[in-house]
JSON list of C-alpha atoms and ligand atoms in Angstrom, two decimals:
[
{"chain": "Z", "resi": 1, "resn": "UNK", "atom": "CA", "xyz": [103.99, 66.46, 103.38]},
{"chain": "Z", "resi": 2, "resn": "UNK", "atom": "CA", "xyz": [101.78, 67.15, 100.36]},
{"chain": "Z", "resi": 3, "resn": "UNK", "atom": "CA", "xyz": [98.53, 68.93, 100.98]},
{"chain": "Z", "resi": 4, "resn": "UNK", "atom": "CA", "xyz": [95.62, 70.45, 99.10]},
{"chain": "Z", "resi": 5, "resn": "UNK", "atom": "CA", "xyz": [93.37, 73.17, 100.54]},
{"chain": "Z", "resi": 6, "resn": "UNK", "atom": "CA", "xyz": [89.82, 73.42, 99.26]},
{"chain": "Z", "resi": 7, "resn": "UNK", "atom": "CA", "xyz": [87.25, 75.99, 100.27]},
{"chain": "Z", "resi": 8, "resn": "UNK", "atom": "CA", "xyz": [85.05, 78.76, 98.92]},
{"chain": "Z", "resi": 9, "resn": "UNK", "atom": "CA", "xyz": [86.44, 82.25, 98.25]},
{"chain": "Z", "resi": 10, "resn": "UNK", "atom": "CA", "xyz": [86.79, 84.23, 101.49]},
{"chain": "Z", "resi": 11, "resn": "UNK", "atom": "CA", "xyz": [87.10, 81.25, 103.83]},
{"chain": "Z", "resi": 12, "resn": "UNK", "atom": "CA", "xyz": [90.67, 82.21, 104.76]},
{"chain": "Z", "resi": 13, "resn": "UNK", "atom": "CA", "xyz": [92.51, 79.56, 102.73]},
{"chain": "Z", "resi": 14, "resn": "UNK", "atom": "CA", "xyz": [95.46, 81.86, 102.02]},
{"chain": "Z", "resi": 15, "resn": "UNK", "atom": "CA", "xyz": [96.01, 82.88, 105.66]},
{"chain": "Z", "resi": 16, "resn": "UNK", "atom": "CA", "xyz": [95.73, 79.33, 106.92]},
{"chain": "Z", "resi": 17, "resn": "UNK", "atom": "CA", "xyz": [97.88, 77.98, 104.09]},
{"chain": "Z", "resi": 18, "resn": "UNK", "atom": "CA", "xyz": [100.72, 80.36, 105.07]},
{"chain": "Z", "resi": 19, "resn": "UNK", "atom": "CA", "xyz": [100.54, 79.27, 108.72]},
{"chain": "Z", "resi": 20, "resn": "UNK", "atom": "CA", "xyz": [100.55, 75.57, 107.82]},
{"chain": "Z", "resi": 21, "resn": "UNK", "atom": "CA", "xyz": [103.45, 75.98, 105.36]},
{"chain": "Z", "resi": 22, "resn": "UNK", "atom": "CA", "xyz": [105.51, 77.76, 108.04]},
{"chain": "Z", "resi": 23, "resn": "UNK", "atom": "CA", "xyz": [104.72, 75.01, 110.50]},
{"chain": "Z", "resi": 24, "resn": "UNK", "atom": "CA", "xyz": [105.87, 72.18, 108.20]},
{"chain": "Z", "resi": 25, "resn": "UNK", "atom": "CA", "xyz": [108.43, 74.18, 106.22]},
{"chain": "Z", "resi": 26, "resn": "UNK", "atom": "CA", "xyz": [106.81, 73.28, 102.91]},
{"chain": "Z", "resi": 27, "resn": "UNK", "atom": "CA", "xyz": [106.24, 75.28, 99.73]},
{"chain": "Z", "resi": 28, "resn": "UNK", "atom": "CA", "xyz": [103.06, 77.37, 99.52]},
{"chain": "Z", "resi": 29, "resn": "UNK", "atom": "CA", "xyz": [101.69, 77.26, 95.97]},
{"chain": "Z", "resi": 30, "resn": "UNK", "atom": "CA", "xyz": [98.73, 79.62, 95.58]},
{"chain": "Z", "resi": 31, "resn": "UNK", "atom": "CA", "xyz": [97.56, 79.57, 91.97]},
{"chain": "Z", "resi": 32, "resn": "UNK", "atom": "CA", "xyz": [95.70, 82.87, 92.52]},
{"chain": "Z", "resi": 33, "resn": "UNK", "atom": "CA", "xyz": [98.98, 84.52, 93.67]},
{"chain": "Z", "resi": 34, "resn": "UNK", "atom": "CA", "xyz": [100.93, 82.93, 90.81]},
{"chain": "Z", "resi": 35, "resn": "UNK", "atom": "CA", "xyz": [98.40, 84.22, 88.25]},
{"chain": "Z", "resi": 36, "resn": "UNK", "atom": "CA", "xyz": [98.36, 87.72, 89.81]},
{"chain": "Z", "resi": 37, "resn": "UNK", "atom": "CA", "xyz": [102.14, 87.87, 89.57]},
{"chain": "Z", "resi": 38, "resn": "UNK", "atom": "CA", "xyz": [102.00, 86.72, 85.91]},
{"chain": "Z", "resi": 39, "resn": "UNK", "atom": "CA", "xyz": [99.54, 89.58, 85.27]},
{"chain": "Z", "resi": 40, "resn": "UNK", "atom": "CA", "xyz": [101.88, 92.05, 86.95]},
{"chain": "Z", "resi": 41, "resn": "UNK", "atom": "CA", "xyz": [104.75, 90.80, 84.76]},
{"chain": "Z", "resi": 42, "resn": "UNK", "atom": "CA", "xyz": [102.49, 91.17, 81.70]},
{"chain": "Z", "resi": 43, "resn": "UNK", "atom": "CA", "xyz": [103.53, 87.66, 80.67]},
{"chain": "Z", "resi": 44, "resn": "UNK", "atom": "CA", "xyz": [101.72, 85.61, 78.04]},
{"chain": "Z", "resi": 45, "resn": "UNK", "atom": "CA", "xyz": [99.99, 83.57, 80.78]},
{"chain": "Z", "resi": 46, "resn": "UNK", "atom": "CA", "xyz": [99.07, 86.78, 82.63]},
{"chain": "Z", "resi": 47, "resn": "UNK", "atom": "CA", "xyz": [97.50, 88.32, 79.56]},
{"chain": "Z", "resi": 48, "resn": "UNK", "atom": "CA", "xyz": [95.48, 85.17, 78.92]},
{"chain": "Z", "resi": 49, "resn": "UNK", "atom": "CA", "xyz": [94.36, 84.84, 82.56]},
{"chain": "Z", "resi": 50, "resn": "UNK", "atom": "CA", "xyz": [93.36, 88.45, 83.29]},
{"chain": "Z", "resi": 51, "resn": "UNK", "atom": "CA", "xyz": [90.01, 88.58, 81.50]},
{"chain": "Z", "resi": 52, "resn": "UNK", "atom": "CA", "xyz": [88.83, 85.36, 83.16]},
{"chain": "Z", "resi": 53, "resn": "UNK", "atom": "CA", "xyz": [89.94, 86.53, 86.60]},
{"chain": "Z", "resi": 54, "resn": "UNK", "atom": "CA", "xyz": [88.37, 89.98, 86.26]},
{"chain": "Z", "resi": 55, "resn": "UNK", "atom": "CA", "xyz": [85.04, 88.32, 85.54]},
{"chain": "Z", "resi": 56, "resn": "UNK", "atom": "CA", "xyz": [85.29, 85.86, 88.41]},
{"chain": "Z", "resi": 57, "resn": "UNK", "atom": "CA", "xyz": [85.58, 82.94, 85.99]},
{"chain": "Z", "resi": 58, "resn": "UNK", "atom": "CA", "xyz": [88.13, 80.14, 86.10]},
{"chain": "Z", "resi": 59, "resn": "UNK", "atom": "CA", "xyz": [91.24, 80.34, 83.95]},
{"chain": "Z", "resi": 60, "resn": "UNK", "atom": "CA", "xyz": [91.37, 77.37, 81.50]},
{"chain": "Z", "resi": 61, "resn": "UNK", "atom": "CA", "xyz": [92.51, 74.04, 82.97]},
{"chain": "Z", "resi": 62, "resn": "UNK", "atom": "CA", "xyz": [95.39, 73.64, 80.48]},
{"chain": "Z", "resi": 63, "resn": "UNK", "atom": "CA", "xyz": [96.98, 76.89, 81.71]},
{"chain": "Z", "resi": 64, "resn": "UNK", "atom": "CA", "xyz": [96.76, 75.81, 85.35]},
{"chain": "Z", "resi": 65, "resn": "UNK", "atom": "CA", "xyz": [98.05, 72.32, 84.69]},
{"chain": "Z", "resi": 66, "resn": "UNK", "atom": "CA", "xyz": [101.11, 73.70, 82.90]},
{"chain": "Z", "resi": 67, "resn": "UNK", "atom": "CA", "xyz": [101.84, 76.03, 85.84]},
{"chain": "Z", "resi": 68, "resn": "UNK", "atom": "CA", "xyz": [101.47, 73.25, 88.42]},
{"chain": "Z", "resi": 69, "resn": "UNK", "atom": "CA", "xyz": [103.52, 70.76, 86.43]},
{"chain": "Z", "resi": 70, "resn": "UNK", "atom": "CA", "xyz": [106.36, 73.29, 86.30]},
{"chain": "Z", "resi": 71, "resn": "UNK", "atom": "CA", "xyz": [106.15, 74.14, 89.99]},
{"chain": "Z", "resi": 72, "resn": "UNK", "atom": "CA", "xyz": [105.99, 70.53, 91.20]},
{"chain": "Z", "resi": 73, "resn": "UNK", "atom": "CA", "xyz": [108.99, 69.57, 89.10]},
{"chain": "Z", "resi": 74, "resn": "UNK", "atom": "CA", "xyz": [111.09, 72.31, 90.68]},
{"chain": "Z", "resi": 75, "resn": "UNK", "atom": "CA", "xyz": [113.56, 71.22, 93.35]},
{"chain": "Z", "resi": 76, "resn": "UNK", "atom": "CA", "xyz": [112.13, 73.61, 95.96]},
{"chain": "Z", "resi": 77, "resn": "UNK", "atom": "CA", "xyz": [108.99, 71.43, 95.96]},
{"chain": "Z", "resi": 78, "resn": "UNK", "atom": "CA", "xyz": [110.90, 68.32, 97.01]},
{"chain": "Z", "resi": 79, "resn": "UNK", "atom": "CA", "xyz": [110.37, 68.91, 100.72]},
{"chain": "Z", "resi": 80, "resn": "UNK", "atom": "CA", "xyz": [106.60, 68.99, 100.25]},
{"chain": "Z", "resi": 81, "resn": "UNK", "atom": "CA", "xyz": [103.99, 71.57, 99.31]},
{"chain": "Z", "resi": 82, "resn": "UNK", "atom": "CA", "xyz": [100.53, 72.89, 99.92]},
{"chain": "Z", "resi": 83, "resn": "UNK", "atom": "CA", "xyz": [98.32, 73.55, 96.90]},
{"chain": "Z", "resi": 84, "resn": "UNK", "atom": "CA", "xyz": [96.10, 76.55, 97.71]},
{"chain": "Z", "resi": 85, "resn": "UNK", "atom": "CA", "xyz": [93.39, 77.21, 95.12]},
{"chain": "Z", "resi": 86, "resn": "UNK", "atom": "CA", "xyz": [94.28, 74.23, 92.95]},
{"chain": "Z", "resi": 87, "resn": "UNK", "atom": "CA", "xyz": [92.71, 71.95, 91.79]},
{"chain": "Z", "resi": 88, "resn": "UNK", "atom": "CA", "xyz": [89.44, 73.78, 91.15]},
{"chain": "Z", "resi": 89, "resn": "UNK", "atom": "CA", "xyz": [87.81, 71.44, 88.62]},
{"chain": "Z", "resi": 90, "resn": "UNK", "atom": "CA", "xyz": [87.59, 67.68, 88.10]},
{"chain": "Z", "resi": 91, "resn": "UNK", "atom": "CA", "xyz": [89.85, 67.82, 84.99]},
{"chain": "Z", "resi": 92, "resn": "UNK", "atom": "CA", "xyz": [92.44, 69.71, 87.08]},
{"chain": "Z", "resi": 93, "resn": "UNK", "atom": "CA", "xyz": [92.24, 67.02, 89.78]},
{"chain": "Z", "resi": 94, "resn": "UNK", "atom": "CA", "xyz": [92.64, 64.29, 87.14]},
{"chain": "Z", "resi": 95, "resn": "UNK", "atom": "CA", "xyz": [95.59, 66.19, 85.65]},
{"chain": "Z", "resi": 96, "resn": "UNK", "atom": "CA", "xyz": [97.15, 66.53, 89.10]},
{"chain": "Z", "resi": 97, "resn": "UNK", "atom": "CA", "xyz": [96.83, 62.76, 89.65]},
{"chain": "Z", "resi": 98, "resn": "UNK", "atom": "CA", "xyz": [98.70, 62.21, 86.41]},
{"chain": "Z", "resi": 99, "resn": "UNK", "atom": "CA", "xyz": [101.48, 64.65, 87.37]},
{"chain": "Z", "resi": 100, "resn": "UNK", "atom": "CA", "xyz": [101.81, 62.99, 90.80]},
{"chain": "Z", "resi": 101, "resn": "UNK", "atom": "CA", "xyz": [101.96, 59.57, 89.20]},
{"chain": "Z", "resi": 102, "resn": "UNK", "atom": "CA", "xyz": [104.82, 60.70, 86.97]},
{"chain": "Z", "resi": 103, "resn": "UNK", "atom": "CA", "xyz": [106.63, 62.16, 89.97]},
{"chain": "Z", "resi": 104, "resn": "UNK", "atom": "CA", "xyz": [105.91, 59.00, 92.02]},
{"chain": "Z", "resi": 105, "resn": "UNK", "atom": "CA", "xyz": [104.28, 61.15, 94.67]},
{"chain": "Z", "resi": 106, "resn": "UNK", "atom": "CA", "xyz": [100.95, 61.00, 96.49]},
{"chain": "Z", "resi": 107, "resn": "UNK", "atom": "CA", "xyz": [98.85, 63.54, 98.39]},
{"chain": "Z", "resi": 108, "resn": "UNK", "atom": "CA", "xyz": [98.74, 63.08, 102.16]},
{"chain": "Z", "resi": 109, "resn": "UNK", "atom": "CA", "xyz": [95.48, 64.91, 102.78]},
{"chain": "Z", "resi": 110, "resn": "UNK", "atom": "CA", "xyz": [92.97, 67.34, 101.29]},
{"chain": "Z", "resi": 111, "resn": "UNK", "atom": "CA", "xyz": [91.67, 69.90, 103.80]},
{"chain": "Z", "resi": 112, "resn": "UNK", "atom": "CA", "xyz": [88.23, 71.34, 103.14]},
{"chain": "Z", "resi": 113, "resn": "UNK", "atom": "CA", "xyz": [87.75, 74.64, 104.97]},
{"chain": "Z", "resi": 114, "resn": "UNK", "atom": "CA", "xyz": [84.10, 75.39, 105.40]},
{"chain": "Z", "resi": 115, "resn": "UNK", "atom": "CA", "xyz": [81.90, 78.37, 106.30]},
{"chain": "Z", "resi": 116, "resn": "UNK", "atom": "CA", "xyz": [78.41, 79.55, 105.42]},
{"chain": "Z", "resi": 117, "resn": "UNK", "atom": "CA", "xyz": [77.95, 81.61, 102.28]},
{"chain": "Z", "resi": 118, "resn": "UNK", "atom": "CA", "xyz": [76.55, 84.77, 103.86]},
{"chain": "Z", "resi": 119, "resn": "UNK", "atom": "CA", "xyz": [79.53, 85.00, 106.22]},
{"chain": "Z", "resi": 120, "resn": "UNK", "atom": "CA", "xyz": [81.90, 84.58, 103.27]},
{"chain": "Z", "resi": 121, "resn": "UNK", "atom": "CA", "xyz": [80.34, 87.26, 101.09]},
{"chain": "Z", "resi": 122, "resn": "UNK", "atom": "CA", "xyz": [80.44, 89.69, 104.04]},
{"chain": "Z", "resi": 123, "resn": "UNK", "atom": "CA", "xyz": [84.11, 88.91, 104.69]},
{"chain": "Z", "resi": 124, "resn": "UNK", "atom": "CA", "xyz": [84.99, 89.38, 101.02]},
{"chain": "Z", "resi": 125, "resn": "UNK", "atom": "CA", "xyz": [83.16, 92.69, 100.77]},
{"chain": "Z", "resi": 126, "resn": "UNK", "atom": "CA", "xyz": [85.10, 93.89, 103.83]},
{"chain": "Z", "resi": 127, "resn": "UNK", "atom": "CA", "xyz": [88.38, 92.64, 102.33]},
{"chain": "Z", "resi": 128, "resn": "UNK", "atom": "CA", "xyz": [87.57, 94.42, 99.05]},
{"chain": "Z", "resi": 129, "resn": "UNK", "atom": "CA", "xyz": [87.80, 97.77, 100.81]},
{"chain": "Z", "resi": 130, "resn": "UNK", "atom": "CA", "xyz": [91.57, 97.44, 101.11]},
{"chain": "Z", "resi": 131, "resn": "UNK", "atom": "CA", "xyz": [92.67, 94.54, 98.88]},
{"chain": "Z", "resi": 132, "resn": "UNK", "atom": "CA", "xyz": [92.97, 96.45, 95.61]},
{"chain": "Z", "resi": 133, "resn": "UNK", "atom": "CA", "xyz": [92.01, 93.21, 93.83]},
{"chain": "Z", "resi": 134, "resn": "UNK", "atom": "CA", "xyz": [90.10, 93.82, 90.63]},
{"chain": "Z", "resi": 135, "resn": "UNK", "atom": "CA", "xyz": [87.96, 90.72, 91.27]},
{"chain": "Z", "resi": 136, "resn": "UNK", "atom": "CA", "xyz": [86.79, 91.88, 94.71]},
{"chain": "Z", "resi": 137, "resn": "UNK", "atom": "CA", "xyz": [83.68, 93.90, 93.71]},
{"chain": "Z", "resi": 138, "resn": "UNK", "atom": "CA", "xyz": [80.36, 92.60, 95.15]},
{"chain": "Z", "resi": 139, "resn": "UNK", "atom": "CA", "xyz": [79.08, 91.29, 91.78]},
{"chain": "Z", "resi": 140, "resn": "UNK", "atom": "CA", "xyz": [82.29, 89.48, 90.99]},
{"chain": "Z", "resi": 141, "resn": "UNK", "atom": "CA", "xyz": [82.48, 88.12, 94.54]},
{"chain": "Z", "resi": 142, "resn": "UNK", "atom": "CA", "xyz": [79.05, 86.55, 94.08]},
{"chain": "Z", "resi": 143, "resn": "UNK", "atom": "CA", "xyz": [80.09, 85.18, 90.70]},
{"chain": "Z", "resi": 144, "resn": "UNK", "atom": "CA", "xyz": [83.21, 83.60, 92.27]},
{"chain": "Z", "resi": 145, "resn": "UNK", "atom": "CA", "xyz": [81.00, 81.94, 94.88]},
{"chain": "Z", "resi": 146, "resn": "UNK", "atom": "CA", "xyz": [78.72, 80.55, 92.14]},
{"chain": "Z", "resi": 147, "resn": "UNK", "atom": "CA", "xyz": [81.73, 79.22, 90.23]},
{"chain": "Z", "resi": 148, "resn": "UNK", "atom": "CA", "xyz": [83.00, 77.56, 93.42]},
{"chain": "Z", "resi": 149, "resn": "UNK", "atom": "CA", "xyz": [79.75, 75.71, 94.13]},
{"chain": "Z", "resi": 150, "resn": "UNK", "atom": "CA", "xyz": [79.29, 74.65, 90.53]},
{"chain": "Z", "resi": 151, "resn": "UNK", "atom": "CA", "xyz": [82.82, 73.76, 89.40]},
{"chain": "Z", "resi": 152, "resn": "UNK", "atom": "CA", "xyz": [84.93, 73.22, 92.53]},
{"chain": "Z", "resi": 153, "resn": "UNK", "atom": "CA", "xyz": [82.57, 71.78, 95.17]},
{"chain": "Z", "resi": 154, "resn": "UNK", "atom": "CA", "xyz": [82.29, 68.44, 93.24]},
{"chain": "Z", "resi": 155, "resn": "UNK", "atom": "CA", "xyz": [85.93, 67.90, 94.25]},
{"chain": "Z", "resi": 156, "resn": "UNK", "atom": "CA", "xyz": [84.76, 67.35, 97.84]},
{"chain": "Z", "resi": 157, "resn": "UNK", "atom": "CA", "xyz": [83.06, 64.13, 96.78]},
{"chain": "Z", "resi": 158, "resn": "UNK", "atom": "CA", "xyz": [86.00, 63.29, 94.49]},
{"chain": "Z", "resi": 159, "resn": "UNK", "atom": "CA", "xyz": [88.54, 63.42, 97.34]},
{"chain": "Z", "resi": 160, "resn": "UNK", "atom": "CA", "xyz": [86.15, 61.86, 99.83]},
{"chain": "Z", "resi": 161, "resn": "UNK", "atom": "CA", "xyz": [85.97, 58.84, 97.52]},
{"chain": "Z", "resi": 162, "resn": "UNK", "atom": "CA", "xyz": [89.77, 58.70, 97.53]},
{"chain": "Z", "resi": 163, "resn": "UNK", "atom": "CA", "xyz": [89.72, 58.75, 101.35]},
{"chain": "Z", "resi": 164, "resn": "UNK", "atom": "CA", "xyz": [91.78, 61.94, 101.43]},
{"chain": "Z", "resi": 165, "resn": "UNK", "atom": "CA", "xyz": [89.24, 64.53, 102.57]},
{"chain": "Z", "resi": 166, "resn": "UNK", "atom": "CA", "xyz": [89.20, 66.15, 106.04]},
{"chain": "Z", "resi": 167, "resn": "UNK", "atom": "CA", "xyz": [86.53, 68.76, 106.80]},
{"chain": "Z", "resi": 168, "resn": "UNK", "atom": "CA", "xyz": [87.59, 71.66, 109.01]},
{"chain": "Z", "resi": 169, "resn": "UNK", "atom": "CA", "xyz": [85.30, 74.36, 110.35]},
{"chain": "Z", "resi": 170, "resn": "UNK", "atom": "CA", "xyz": [86.61, 77.68, 108.98]},
{"chain": "Z", "resi": 171, "resn": "UNK", "atom": "CA", "xyz": [84.72, 79.95, 111.38]},
{"chain": "Z", "resi": 172, "resn": "UNK", "atom": "CA", "xyz": [86.57, 81.28, 114.42]},
{"chain": "Z", "resi": 173, "resn": "UNK", "atom": "CA", "xyz": [89.84, 82.93, 115.42]},
{"chain": "Z", "resi": 174, "resn": "UNK", "atom": "CA", "xyz": [92.74, 82.47, 113.00]},
{"chain": "Z", "resi": 175, "resn": "UNK", "atom": "CA", "xyz": [94.90, 80.57, 115.55]},
{"chain": "Z", "resi": 176, "resn": "UNK", "atom": "CA", "xyz": [91.99, 78.37, 116.56]},
{"chain": "Z", "resi": 177, "resn": "UNK", "atom": "CA", "xyz": [91.38, 77.35, 112.94]},
{"chain": "Z", "resi": 178, "resn": "UNK", "atom": "CA", "xyz": [95.12, 76.66, 112.44]},
{"chain": "Z", "resi": 179, "resn": "UNK", "atom": "CA", "xyz": [94.97, 74.29, 115.43]},
{"chain": "Z", "resi": 180, "resn": "UNK", "atom": "CA", "xyz": [91.95, 72.51, 113.96]},
{"chain": "Z", "resi": 181, "resn": "UNK", "atom": "CA", "xyz": [93.80, 72.03, 110.68]},
{"chain": "Z", "resi": 182, "resn": "UNK", "atom": "CA", "xyz": [96.93, 70.69, 112.42]},
{"chain": "Z", "resi": 183, "resn": "UNK", "atom": "CA", "xyz": [94.76, 68.26, 114.34]},
{"chain": "Z", "resi": 184, "resn": "UNK", "atom": "CA", "xyz": [93.07, 67.09, 111.11]},
{"chain": "Z", "resi": 185, "resn": "UNK", "atom": "CA", "xyz": [96.50, 66.51, 109.50]},
{"chain": "Z", "resi": 186, "resn": "UNK", "atom": "CA", "xyz": [97.84, 64.52, 112.46]},
{"chain": "I", "resi": 1, "resn": "AMP", "atom": "P1", "xyz": [92.15, 83.03, 94.31]},
{"chain": "I", "resi": 1, "resn": "AMP", "atom": "O1", "xyz": [93.21, 84.01, 94.70]},
{"chain": "I", "resi": 1, "resn": "AMP", "atom": "O2", "xyz": [92.50, 81.61, 94.64]},
{"chain": "I", "resi": 1, "resn": "AMP", "atom": "O3", "xyz": [90.78, 83.42, 94.80]},
{"chain": "I", "resi": 1, "resn": "AMP", "atom": "O4", "xyz": [92.06, 83.06, 92.70]},
{"chain": "I", "resi": 1, "resn": "AMP", "atom": "C1", "xyz": [91.72, 84.25, 92.02]},
{"chain": "I", "resi": 1, "resn": "AMP", "atom": "C2", "xyz": [91.30, 83.91, 90.60]},
{"chain": "I", "resi": 1, "resn": "AMP", "atom": "O5", "xyz": [92.37, 83.27, 89.91]},
{"chain": "I", "resi": 1, "resn": "AMP", "atom": "C3", "xyz": [90.13, 82.95, 90.47]},
{"chain": "I", "resi": 1, "resn": "AMP", "atom": "O6", "xyz": [88.87, 83.60, 90.58]},
{"chain": "I", "resi": 1, "resn": "AMP", "atom": "C4", "xyz": [90.36, 82.38, 89.08]},
{"chain": "I", "resi": 1, "resn": "AMP", "atom": "O7", "xyz": [89.98, 83.30, 88.07]},
{"chain": "I", "resi": 1, "resn": "AMP", "atom": "C5", "xyz": [91.88, 82.28, 89.02]},
{"chain": "I", "resi": 1, "resn": "AMP", "atom": "N1", "xyz": [92.36, 80.96, 89.50]},
{"chain": "I", "resi": 1, "resn": "AMP", "atom": "C6", "xyz": [93.11, 80.69, 90.60]},
{"chain": "I", "resi": 1, "resn": "AMP", "atom": "N2", "xyz": [93.35, 79.38, 90.72]},
{"chain": "I", "resi": 1, "resn": "AMP", "atom": "C7", "xyz": [92.71, 78.78, 89.67]},
{"chain": "I", "resi": 1, "resn": "AMP", "atom": "C8", "xyz": [92.55, 77.44, 89.25]},
{"chain": "I", "resi": 1, "resn": "AMP", "atom": "N3", "xyz": [93.08, 76.41, 89.93]},
{"chain": "I", "resi": 1, "resn": "AMP", "atom": "N4", "xyz": [91.82, 77.22, 88.12]},
{"chain": "I", "resi": 1, "resn": "AMP", "atom": "C9", "xyz": [91.30, 78.22, 87.42]},
{"chain": "I", "resi": 1, "resn": "AMP", "atom": "N5", "xyz": [91.38, 79.51, 87.76]},
{"chain": "I", "resi": 1, "resn": "AMP", "atom": "C10", "xyz": [92.09, 79.80, 88.88]}
]
């Protein structure tokens, strides 16, 4: 099982991705988590990524494609994976296609989790109170939403054209949304 999760910041992608990965016993690859751990390690990638992340901007495509290429080539990805927060731009999606081609793999489905923007900003502002994330201030939250609609939302059309997209309503109880996702995957 190879999945991609798309959705605006705050829609609950991370929570749902964990539940779905447990269900199918597949690898959860969250590029946001990977980048945060690179920053913690003060690695070269972390140092490069931090200023973009702190401003709510996307980290350059080449950095992300290198990370994903590495992760997908690892043997713990052989049982399947869920990409959470990647791809986020058309060049990343094109790069992913190329990586999959080389690995002779294909995506099974792309889940788009959806919710209205006001609800999302409110959720993120609440989360910011205890997340400790440096990109969770109200201004940066709004910037991350803008970046999503401008740079990532075109991927909805991209995957729709490839017949891979399934829309799932992201408003409701956590378990209820997990059930909707499982039904969309079936
Ligand atoms: P997330 O935890 O998915 O909200 O990601 C947090 C931040 O990490 C984003 O605002 C971006 O700065 C960066 N990031 C995560 N994934 C990507 C990606 N696929 N492309 C570019 N930047 C990313």
